[in-house]
CSV table of C-alpha atoms and ligand atoms in Angstrom, one decimal:
chain,number,residue,atom,x,y,z
A,1,MET,CA,-2.0,11.2,-22.5
A,2,HIS,CA,-1.2,10.3,-25.9
A,3,HIS,CA,0.6,7.3,-28.7
A,4,PHE,CA,3.6,8.7,-30.0
A,5,HIS,CA,6.2,6.8,-28.3
A,6,TYR,CA,9.5,5.4,-29.2
A,7,ARG,CA,9.8,1.2,-30.1
A,8,GLN,CA,14.1,0.4,-30.3
A,9,ASN,CA,14.5,4.1,-31.0
A,10,GLU,CA,11.8,4.2,-33.7
A,11,LEU,CA,9.4,6.9,-33.2
A,12,TYR,CA,6.1,5.6,-33.8
A,13,CYS,CA,2.7,6.8,-34.1
A,14,GLU,CA,0.5,4.0,-32.6
A,15,ASN,CA,1.9,0.7,-34.9
A,16,LEU,CA,2.8,2.6,-37.1
A,17,PRO,CA,6.7,3.7,-37.9
A,18,LEU,CA,6.9,6.9,-38.9
A,19,ALA,CA,9.8,7.5,-40.3
A,20,GLN,CA,8.6,5.1,-43.3
A,21,LEU,CA,5.4,7.4,-42.9
A,22,ALA,CA,7.3,9.4,-44.0
A,23,GLN,CA,8.9,8.2,-47.0
A,24,HIS,CA,5.8,7.3,-48.0
A,25,VAL,CA,4.4,10.0,-47.9
A,26,GLY,CA,6.7,13.4,-48.0
A,27,THR,CA,7.2,15.7,-45.7
A,28,PRO,CA,6.5,18.6,-44.2
A,29,CYS,CA,3.2,16.8,-43.1
A,30,TYR,CA,1.0,16.6,-40.0
A,31,VAL,CA,-0.2,12.8,-38.5
A,32,TYR,CA,-2.3,12.4,-36.2
A,33,SER,CA,-3.4,9.6,-33.9
A,34,HIS,CA,-6.9,8.4,-34.0
A,35,ALA,CA,-6.4,6.8,-30.8
A,36,THR,CA,-5.6,10.2,-29.1
A,37,LEU,CA,-7.9,11.8,-31.1
A,38,MET,CA,-10.7,9.8,-29.8
A,39,HIS,CA,-9.5,9.3,-25.9
A,40,HIS,CA,-9.0,12.2,-25.3
A,41,PHE,CA,-12.6,13.4,-27.0
A,42,LYS,CA,-14.1,11.1,-24.7
A,43,VAL,CA,-12.0,11.7,-21.7
A,44,PHE,CA,-13.7,15.0,-22.0
A,45,ASP,CA,-16.7,14.6,-22.8
A,46,GLU,CA,-17.0,11.9,-20.0
A,47,ALA,CA,-16.3,13.6,-16.9
A,48,PHE,CA,-19.3,15.7,-17.8
A,49,SER,CA,-21.7,12.5,-17.9
A,50,ASP,CA,-23.2,13.2,-14.7
A,51,VAL,CA,-25.4,16.4,-16.1
A,52,PRO,CA,-26.3,17.2,-19.1
A,53,HIS,CA,-24.1,18.9,-21.4
A,54,LEU,CA,-23.0,19.1,-25.7
A,55,THR,CA,-19.1,19.1,-26.0
A,56,CYS,CA,-19.1,21.4,-29.4
A,57,PHE,CA,-15.3,21.3,-30.0
A,58,ALA,CA,-14.0,23.8,-31.2
A,59,ALA,CA,-13.5,23.7,-34.9
A,60,LYS,CA,-10.5,26.5,-35.4
A,61,ALA,CA,-7.8,23.9,-33.4
A,62,ASN,CA,-8.0,21.5,-36.3
A,63,SER,CA,-11.2,21.9,-39.1
A,64,ASN,CA,-10.1,18.8,-40.7
A,65,ILE,CA,-13.3,16.9,-41.9
A,66,ALA,CA,-12.0,13.4,-41.0
A,67,ILE,CA,-11.5,14.8,-37.2
A,68,LEU,CA,-14.9,16.5,-37.0
A,69,LYS,CA,-17.1,13.4,-38.3
A,70,LEU,CA,-15.0,11.4,-35.9
A,71,PHE,CA,-16.0,13.9,-32.9
A,72,GLY,CA,-19.4,14.0,-34.1
A,73,SER,CA,-20.0,9.7,-34.2
A,74,LEU,CA,-18.9,9.7,-30.6
A,75,GLY,CA,-22.0,12.3,-30.3
A,76,GLY,CA,-20.0,15.8,-30.1
A,77,GLY,CA,-21.3,19.0,-31.5
A,78,VAL,CA,-18.8,21.6,-33.4
A,79,ASP,CA,-18.3,25.7,-32.0
A,80,ILE,CA,-18.3,27.5,-35.2
A,81,VAL,CA,-16.9,30.7,-36.1
A,82,SER,CA,-17.5,31.6,-39.8
A,83,GLY,CA,-19.5,30.3,-42.7
A,84,GLY,CA,-16.5,28.5,-43.6
A,85,GLU,CA,-16.5,25.9,-40.4
A,86,LEU,CA,-20.1,25.6,-40.2
A,87,PHE,CA,-19.9,24.4,-44.4
A,88,ARG,CA,-17.3,21.9,-43.2
A,89,ALA,CA,-19.5,20.7,-40.0
A,90,ARG,CA,-22.4,20.2,-42.1
A,91,GLN,CA,-19.7,18.3,-44.4
A,92,ALA,CA,-18.9,16.6,-42.1
A,93,GLY,CA,-22.4,14.8,-41.3
A,94,ILE,CA,-22.8,16.8,-37.8
A,95,PRO,CA,-26.3,18.0,-36.8
A,96,ALA,CA,-27.3,21.4,-37.0
A,97,ASP,CA,-28.9,21.1,-33.7
A,98,ARG,CA,-25.4,20.4,-32.1
A,99,ILE,CA,-23.6,23.7,-33.6
A,100,CYS,CA,-22.5,27.0,-31.8
A,101,TYR,CA,-21.9,30.0,-33.6
A,102,SER,CA,-19.0,31.8,-31.8
A,103,GLY,CA,-17.1,35.3,-32.8
A,104,VAL,CA,-17.4,39.1,-33.0
A,105,GLY,CA,-17.8,39.5,-36.9
A,106,LYS,CA,-20.8,37.3,-38.3
A,107,THR,CA,-21.2,38.7,-41.7
A,108,PRO,CA,-24.5,38.7,-43.2
A,109,GLU,CA,-24.3,36.1,-45.8
A,110,GLU,CA,-22.7,33.9,-42.8
A,111,ILE,CA,-26.2,34.8,-40.2
A,112,ASP,CA,-28.1,33.1,-42.9
A,113,TYR,CA,-26.3,30.1,-43.8
A,114,ALA,CA,-26.7,29.4,-40.1
A,115,LEU,CA,-30.5,30.7,-39.8
A,116,LYS,CA,-31.0,28.6,-42.9
A,117,GLU,CA,-29.0,25.3,-41.2
A,118,ASP,CA,-30.9,25.7,-37.8
A,119,ILE,CA,-28.6,25.7,-36.0
A,120,LEU,CA,-28.7,25.5,-32.5
A,121,LEU,CA,-27.7,29.0,-30.9
A,122,PHE,CA,-25.2,32.1,-32.0
A,123,ASN,CA,-23.3,33.3,-29.3
A,124,ILE,CA,-24.2,37.3,-29.7
A,125,GLU,CA,-21.0,39.6,-29.0
A,126,SER,CA,-22.2,42.6,-29.3
A,127,SER,CA,-25.8,45.2,-29.7
A,128,GLN,CA,-25.4,45.6,-33.6
A,129,GLU,CA,-25.1,41.4,-33.9
A,130,LEU,CA,-28.4,41.5,-32.4
A,131,ALA,CA,-30.4,43.6,-33.8
A,132,ALA,CA,-28.6,42.2,-36.9
A,133,ILE,CA,-29.3,38.5,-36.7
A,134,ASN,CA,-32.8,39.8,-35.4
A,135,LYS,CA,-33.2,41.6,-39.3
A,136,ARG,CA,-32.0,39.1,-40.8
A,137,ALA,CA,-34.0,36.0,-38.8
A,138,GLY,CA,-37.5,38.1,-40.1
A,139,GLN,CA,-36.2,38.5,-43.4
A,140,VAL,CA,-35.8,34.7,-43.7
A,141,GLY,CA,-39.0,33.9,-41.1
A,142,ARG,CA,-37.4,32.3,-38.6
A,143,LYS,CA,-36.4,32.5,-35.1
A,144,ALA,CA,-32.8,32.9,-33.8
A,145,ARG,CA,-32.1,30.9,-31.2
A,146,ILE,CA,-28.7,33.3,-29.0
A,147,ALA,CA,-26.7,33.6,-26.4
A,148,LEU,CA,-24.9,36.2,-25.5
A,149,ARG,CA,-21.2,36.0,-24.8
A,150,VAL,CA,-20.5,37.5,-21.4
A,151,ASN,CA,-17.1,39.5,-20.7
A,152,PRO,CA,-16.7,38.2,-17.4
A,153,ASP,CA,-13.6,40.5,-16.8
A,154,VAL,CA,-11.8,37.4,-15.6
A,155,ASP,CA,-7.2,37.3,-15.9
A,156,PRO,CA,-6.9,33.9,-17.4
A,157,LYS,CA,-3.3,34.2,-17.4
A,158,THR,CA,-2.6,33.1,-20.8
A,159,HIS,CA,-0.9,34.5,-23.6
A,160,PRO,CA,-2.0,37.9,-24.3
A,161,TYR,CA,-2.9,37.1,-27.5
A,162,ILE,CA,-4.7,34.5,-27.0
A,163,SER,CA,-6.5,35.9,-23.7
A,164,THR,CA,-9.9,37.0,-23.9
A,165,GLY,CA,-12.2,37.4,-20.8
A,166,LEU,CA,-11.0,40.7,-19.8
A,167,LYS,CA,-12.6,44.3,-19.8
A,168,LYS,CA,-10.2,45.4,-22.4
A,169,ASN,CA,-10.4,42.2,-25.1
A,170,LYS,CA,-12.7,43.0,-28.0
A,171,PHE,CA,-14.9,40.0,-27.1
A,172,GLY,CA,-18.2,39.8,-25.5
A,173,ILE,CA,-20.3,42.1,-24.3
A,174,ASP,CA,-19.4,43.8,-20.6
A,175,ILE,CA,-21.2,41.3,-18.0
A,176,ASP,CA,-22.2,44.9,-16.3
A,177,GLY,CA,-24.3,45.7,-19.6
A,178,ALA,CA,-25.5,42.2,-20.0
A,179,LEU,CA,-29.0,42.5,-18.0
A,180,LYS,CA,-29.9,45.3,-19.6
A,181,GLU,CA,-28.8,43.7,-23.1
A,182,TYR,CA,-31.0,40.7,-22.2
A,183,GLU,CA,-34.2,42.7,-21.7
A,184,ARG,CA,-33.4,44.3,-25.2
A,185,ALA,CA,-32.9,41.0,-26.9
A,186,LYS,CA,-36.5,39.4,-25.0
A,187,SER,CA,-38.3,42.7,-26.7
A,188,LEU,CA,-36.9,41.9,-30.3
A,189,ASP,CA,-39.8,39.7,-32.5
A,190,ASN,CA,-37.2,37.2,-34.0
A,191,ILE,CA,-34.7,36.5,-31.4
A,192,GLU,CA,-35.9,32.9,-28.6
A,193,ILE,CA,-33.1,33.7,-26.2
A,194,VAL,CA,-31.7,30.3,-24.8
A,195,GLY,CA,-28.4,30.9,-23.1
A,196,VAL,CA,-25.2,32.6,-21.8
A,197,ASP,CA,-21.5,32.1,-23.1
A,198,CYS,CA,-18.6,33.1,-22.1
A,199,HIS,CA,-15.1,32.0,-22.8
A,200,VAL,CA,-12.1,33.0,-21.0
A,201,GLY,CA,-9.0,32.3,-23.0
A,202,SER,CA,-7.0,29.8,-24.0
A,203,GLN,CA,-4.3,27.2,-23.5
A,204,LEU,CA,-5.6,28.0,-19.9
A,205,THR,CA,-2.8,26.3,-16.7
A,206,GLU,CA,-4.8,26.6,-13.7
A,207,ILE,CA,-8.6,25.9,-12.5
A,208,THR,CA,-9.4,29.7,-11.3
A,209,PRO,CA,-10.3,32.1,-13.7
A,210,PHE,CA,-12.5,29.3,-15.0
A,211,VAL,CA,-14.3,29.1,-11.6
A,212,ASP,CA,-14.4,32.8,-11.4
A,213,ALA,CA,-16.2,33.1,-14.5
A,214,LEU,CA,-18.6,30.8,-13.5
A,215,GLN,CA,-19.3,32.0,-10.6
A,216,ARG,CA,-20.2,35.9,-12.6
A,217,LEU,CA,-22.2,33.9,-15.0
A,218,CYS,CA,-24.4,32.0,-12.4
A,219,LEU,CA,-24.9,35.2,-10.7
A,220,LEU,CA,-25.9,36.7,-13.6
A,221,ILE,CA,-28.4,33.4,-14.7
A,222,LYS,CA,-29.9,34.0,-11.1
A,223,ARG,CA,-30.5,37.7,-11.9
A,224,LEU,CA,-32.4,36.7,-15.4
A,225,LYS,CA,-34.2,34.2,-14.0
A,226,ASP,CA,-35.7,37.6,-11.7
A,227,LEU,CA,-36.5,38.9,-14.7
A,228,GLN,CA,-38.5,35.7,-16.5
A,229,ILE,CA,-35.6,35.3,-18.5
A,230,ASP,CA,-35.2,31.0,-18.5
A,231,ILE,CA,-31.8,29.5,-19.3
A,232,LYS,CA,-31.3,26.6,-20.9
A,233,TYR,CA,-27.7,26.5,-21.9
A,234,LEU,CA,-24.6,27.8,-19.9
A,235,ASP,CA,-21.7,27.7,-22.4
A,236,LEU,CA,-18.9,27.7,-20.6
A,237,GLY,CA,-16.5,28.5,-24.0
A,238,GLY,CA,-12.6,26.6,-24.1
A,239,GLY,CA,-9.8,26.8,-23.2
A,240,LEU,CA,-8.6,24.3,-21.1
A,241,GLY,CA,-4.0,24.4,-21.4
A,242,ILE,CA,-2.7,21.0,-22.4
A,243,THR,CA,1.8,20.1,-21.4
A,244,TYR,CA,3.8,21.3,-24.6
A,245,ASP,CA,7.2,21.9,-22.2
A,246,GLN,CA,6.5,21.6,-18.7
A,247,GLU,CA,3.0,23.3,-17.7
A,248,ALA,CA,1.1,21.2,-15.6
A,249,PRO,CA,-2.8,21.5,-16.8
A,250,PRO,CA,-5.9,20.3,-14.7
A,251,HIS,CA,-6.8,16.9,-16.1
A,252,PRO,CA,-10.5,17.5,-17.8
A,253,ARG,CA,-12.0,15.7,-14.2
A,254,GLU,CA,-10.4,18.1,-12.0
A,255,TYR,CA,-12.2,21.2,-14.5
A,256,ALA,CA,-15.4,19.4,-14.5
A,257,GLN,CA,-15.4,18.6,-10.3
A,258,ALA,CA,-14.5,22.3,-10.2
A,259,ILE,CA,-17.5,23.2,-12.5
A,260,LEU,CA,-20.2,20.8,-11.5
A,261,GLN,CA,-19.2,22.1,-7.9
A,262,GLN,CA,-20.2,25.6,-8.4
A,263,LEU,CA,-23.0,25.1,-10.0
A,264,GLU,CA,-25.8,23.6,-7.9
A,265,ASP,CA,-29.0,22.8,-8.5
A,266,LEU,CA,-28.7,25.3,-11.9
A,267,PRO,CA,-31.1,23.2,-14.6
A,268,CYS,CA,-29.4,24.2,-17.3
A,269,THR,CA,-27.8,22.4,-20.8
A,270,LEU,CA,-23.9,22.4,-20.6
A,271,ILE,CA,-22.5,23.2,-23.9
A,272,PHE,CA,-17.9,23.5,-23.8
A,273,GLU,CA,-16.2,24.1,-26.8
A,274,PRO,CA,-12.9,22.2,-26.0
A,275,GLY,CA,-10.3,22.8,-28.9
A,276,ARG,CA,-6.8,22.9,-28.1
A,277,VAL,CA,-7.1,19.5,-25.3
A,278,ILE,CA,-9.2,18.1,-27.3
A,279,VAL,CA,-6.3,17.7,-30.3
A,280,GLY,CA,-3.2,18.9,-29.2
A,281,ASN,CA,-1.0,16.6,-28.1
A,282,ALA,CA,-2.9,13.8,-30.5
A,283,GLY,CA,-0.7,16.0,-33.8
A,284,ILE,CA,2.5,16.0,-34.2
A,285,LEU,CA,4.2,17.8,-37.6
A,286,ILE,CA,7.0,16.0,-39.4
A,287,THR,CA,9.6,17.7,-41.1
A,288,GLN,CA,13.3,16.7,-42.9
A,289,VAL,CA,16.3,17.9,-42.5
A,290,LEU,CA,17.7,20.0,-45.5
A,291,TYR,CA,20.7,21.4,-44.3
A,292,THR,CA,22.6,22.0,-41.2
A,293,LYS,CA,24.6,25.2,-40.7
A,294,LYS,CA,27.4,26.7,-38.3
A,295,THR,CA,28.2,30.5,-38.2
A,296,PRO,CA,30.1,31.7,-36.0
A,297,SER,CA,27.0,32.7,-32.8
A,298,LYS,CA,24.6,29.8,-34.1
A,299,ASN,CA,24.3,26.2,-35.6
A,300,PHE,CA,21.6,25.6,-37.5
A,301,VAL,CA,18.7,23.0,-38.7
A,302,VAL,CA,17.8,24.2,-41.7
A,303,VAL,CA,14.6,21.8,-42.1
A,304,ASP,CA,11.4,21.3,-45.2
A,305,ALA,CA,8.4,22.9,-42.7
A,306,ALA,CA,8.4,26.7,-41.9
A,307,MET,CA,6.1,29.2,-40.5
A,308,ASN,CA,3.8,28.8,-43.0
A,309,ASP,CA,3.6,25.5,-41.7
A,310,LEU,CA,3.2,25.8,-38.4
A,311,ILE,CA,3.5,29.5,-36.9
A,312,ARG,CA,2.6,29.8,-33.4
A,313,PRO,CA,6.9,30.0,-32.6
A,314,SER,CA,6.6,32.8,-34.5
A,315,LEU,CA,3.7,34.0,-33.6
A,316,TYR,CA,3.6,33.8,-29.6
A,317,GLY,CA,7.0,32.0,-28.8
A,318,SER,CA,5.1,28.9,-28.5
A,319,TYR,CA,7.9,26.2,-27.2
A,320,HIS,CA,6.8,22.5,-29.2
A,321,HIS,CA,8.9,20.1,-28.4
A,322,ILE,CA,11.4,18.4,-31.1
A,323,GLN,CA,12.1,14.8,-31.9
A,324,PRO,CA,14.3,12.4,-33.8
A,325,LEU,CA,12.5,9.5,-35.5
A,326,ARG,CA,15.3,7.2,-35.4
A,327,LYS,CA,17.3,8.0,-32.1
A,328,THR,CA,21.1,8.2,-32.2
A,329,ASN,CA,23.8,7.7,-29.5
A,330,GLN,CA,24.7,11.8,-31.3
A,331,GLU,CA,25.8,13.8,-28.7
A,332,SER,CA,23.4,17.4,-28.1
A,333,GLU,CA,23.8,20.4,-29.2
A,334,ILE,CA,22.3,23.8,-29.0
A,335,VAL,CA,20.3,24.9,-32.3
A,336,ASP,CA,17.9,26.6,-34.0
A,337,VAL,CA,15.3,24.3,-36.1
A,338,VAL,CA,14.5,27.1,-38.7
A,339,GLY,CA,12.3,27.0,-42.2
A,340,PRO,CA,13.1,27.8,-45.9
A,341,ILE,CA,10.8,31.5,-45.7
A,342,CYS,CA,12.5,34.2,-46.3
A,343,GLU,CA,12.2,35.7,-42.7
A,344,SER,CA,14.3,35.4,-39.3
A,345,GLY,CA,11.2,35.1,-37.9
A,346,ASP,CA,10.8,31.2,-39.3
A,347,PHE,CA,11.5,29.5,-36.9
A,348,LEU,CA,10.7,26.1,-35.4
A,349,ALA,CA,12.2,26.1,-32.5
A,350,LYS,CA,15.3,28.6,-30.6
A,351,ASP,CA,18.2,27.7,-28.8
A,352,ARG,CA,17.4,23.8,-28.3
A,353,SER,CA,19.3,21.0,-27.2
A,354,LEU,CA,18.8,18.5,-30.0
A,355,PRO,CA,20.9,15.1,-31.0
A,356,THR,CA,23.3,16.7,-33.7
A,357,VAL,CA,21.4,15.4,-36.7
A,358,GLN,CA,21.9,15.3,-40.4
A,359,ALA,CA,20.8,16.1,-44.1
A,360,GLY,CA,17.3,13.6,-44.5
A,361,ASP,CA,17.1,12.9,-40.8
A,362,TYR,CA,12.9,13.6,-40.1
A,363,LEU,CA,12.2,15.5,-36.7
A,364,ALA,CA,9.0,15.4,-35.2
A,365,VAL,CA,7.7,18.6,-33.7
A,366,MET,CA,5.2,17.7,-31.1
A,367,SER,CA,2.0,18.3,-29.4
A,368,ALA,CA,0.8,20.2,-33.0
A,369,GLY,CA,-2.5,19.0,-33.7
A,370,ALA,CA,-4.2,22.2,-32.5
A,371,TYR,CA,-3.5,25.8,-34.3
A,372,GLY,CA,-1.1,24.1,-36.3
A,373,PHE,CA,-2.9,22.6,-40.0
A,374,THR,CA,-5.4,25.7,-39.3
A,375,MET,CA,-3.4,28.4,-39.0
A,376,SER,CA,-1.1,27.5,-42.5
A,377,SER,CA,-0.6,29.5,-45.6
A,378,ASN,CA,1.0,29.3,-48.4
A,379,TYR,CA,3.1,31.8,-47.8
A,380,ASN,CA,6.6,32.1,-50.2
A,381,SER,CA,4.2,30.2,-52.0
A,382,ARG,CA,4.3,27.2,-50.2
A,383,PRO,CA,2.2,24.5,-51.1
A,384,ARG,CA,-0.1,23.2,-47.4
A,385,ALA,CA,1.6,19.9,-46.0
A,386,ALA,CA,-0.3,16.6,-46.3
A,387,GLU,CA,-2.4,15.6,-43.3
A,388,ILE,CA,-2.5,12.2,-42.0
A,389,LEU,CA,-4.7,10.3,-40.0
A,390,VAL,CA,-3.3,6.5,-38.3
A,391,LYS,CA,-5.6,4.1,-36.7
A,392,ASP,CA,-3.3,1.4,-35.1
A,393,ASP,CA,-0.7,0.3,-38.0
A,394,ARG,CA,-2.3,2.1,-40.8
A,395,PHE,CA,-2.6,4.8,-42.5
A,396,TYR,CA,-5.0,7.4,-44.2
A,397,VAL,CA,-4.2,10.9,-46.1
A,398,ILE,CA,-6.7,12.9,-45.2
A,399,ARG,CA,-6.0,15.8,-47.0
A,400,GLU,CA,-3.4,15.5,-49.6
A,401,ARG,CA,-0.3,17.6,-49.5
A,402,GLU,CA,-1.2,21.0,-51.8
A,403,THR,CA,-0.1,21.1,-55.5
A,404,TRP,CA,1.8,23.5,-57.0
A,405,GLN,CA,-1.4,23.7,-59.5
A,406,ASP,CA,-3.3,24.8,-56.7
A,407,LEU,CA,-1.4,27.5,-56.2
A,408,THR,CA,-2.6,29.3,-58.8
A,409,LYS,CA,-5.6,27.8,-59.2
A,410,HIS,CA,-8.0,30.8,-58.6
A,411,GLU,CA,-6.0,33.5,-59.7
A,412,ARG,CA,-6.4,35.1,-63.0
A,413,ILE,CA,-4.7,37.6,-65.8
A,414,PRO,CA,-6.7,40.1,-66.9
A,415,ASP,CA,-6.1,40.3,-70.7
A,416,PHE,CA,-4.1,43.5,-71.0
A,417,VAL,CA,-1.7,42.5,-69.1
B,1,LIG,N1,-14.6,29.0,-27.8
B,1,LIG,C1,-14.1,30.2,-28.7
B,1,LIG,C2,-15.0,30.9,-28.4
B,1,LIG,C3,-13.1,30.3,-28.2
B,1,LIG,O1,-11.9,32.0,-28.9
B,1,LIG,C4,-11.0,29.1,-28.7
B,1,LIG,C5,-10.6,30.1,-28.7
B,1,LIG,C6,-12.3,28.3,-28.3
B,1,LIG,C7,-13.4,28.0,-27.6
B,1,LIG,C8,-11.7,27.4,-28.2
B,1,LIG,O2,-9.9,27.3,-27.6
B,1,LIG,P1,-9.4,26.4,-26.7
B,1,LIG,O3,-9.4,25.1,-26.3
B,1,LIG,O4,-8.6,25.6,-27.9
B,1,LIG,O5,-7.7,26.6,-25.7
B,1,LIG,N2,-3.7,30.4,-31.8
B,1,LIG,C9,-4.1,30.2,-30.9
B,1,LIG,C10,-5.4,29.9,-29.9
B,1,LIG,C11,-6.4,30.7,-30.0
B,1,LIG,C12,-7.5,30.9,-29.4
B,1,LIG,C13,-8.9,31.2,-29.9
B,1,LIG,N3,-10.1,30.7,-29.2
B,1,LIG,C14,-2.7,29.5,-30.4
B,1,LIG,O6,-2.3,29.2,-31.3
B,1,LIG,O7,-2.8,28.8,-29.3
């Protein structure tokens, strides 16, 4: 479900015609629908309304502070993976007791910052990290609340780069060694064990891997109880997929039902870390056609957005639907939609059937709300795109387009040059 629809051949976001917006703010630009964001967050969160839970939006999917604040206003928390994301979450007014901190490589500075802010919990990924957090907590005179991120060794059946819950992945603590690690954690002075955590992967389109992981975690929680280790929080990570093309992922309500069925009467507060399912289809990338170019073997549509703006097609071979902002009666042709970057890997779509377009036309790259802007870069010294939030028939610039001055603002030329 989303609020990007044609009305008399014009693509609208909610009640705002997008071609008009593109003319006004320029391209490339990310556009998010307020109503879609709200709806997606609420549907997910309300699916668990019968049980104590906290929905911590995974900031890595979209970390704009306006968007984080929106979810905060709906009672949501944030799952962070860096000091930078913690800073963003706090700037967005997310209460510290709704922030959980995941990630395999937390630095001493980041740990200190999170301890100082007194976040809800750290998801620990290794013995060494546990020791480091215990030490830093002692130094700052705090107890660190922790969960161990357990690697349940289930196959999420997704792209290898975004599968995380397999034994061979770098994430989490092997489930077979988890009991020992918990006992070690229990013996540490500055650690308070509060949870068990896992995250099996991203863009999952089946329920089974979630249920398999949960079963293993429930068993672990029972064993921990025998060791007098009580678990308050069970964090199931994120990972629920969305429809980019033909995928048919479970609806959040089905996902919730499957999880709640497994839980029986486990007296834990559930934590979720959804990213993509909340924001993915709530955002698009608008780009303008610069040139069309025919070679003996291909038709190219050269647009002003590139792999630095949206890297998913280049990095994962991901599919994003592309459609014109103004529908025409043009015949369709097979094209590669490519950006201006000097790499053959710079494309938004390959061998795609699109109605014939010409220079100046606008295109919408759909389902770009998750891992779009957050993965963007300045490669080829391209200023990052603007981000726009649309609410009804109004728009709000929630991140200005970067300028050429921004590109060099942190650079210094030493005297000897
Ligand atoms: N929690 C943890 C610990 C994670 O590592 C992730 C995603 C999430 C939650 C959120 O997962 P989601 O609900 O969004 O699936 N750049 C890739 C996706 C990488 C996901 C990394 N971890 C992409 O563009 O597809």
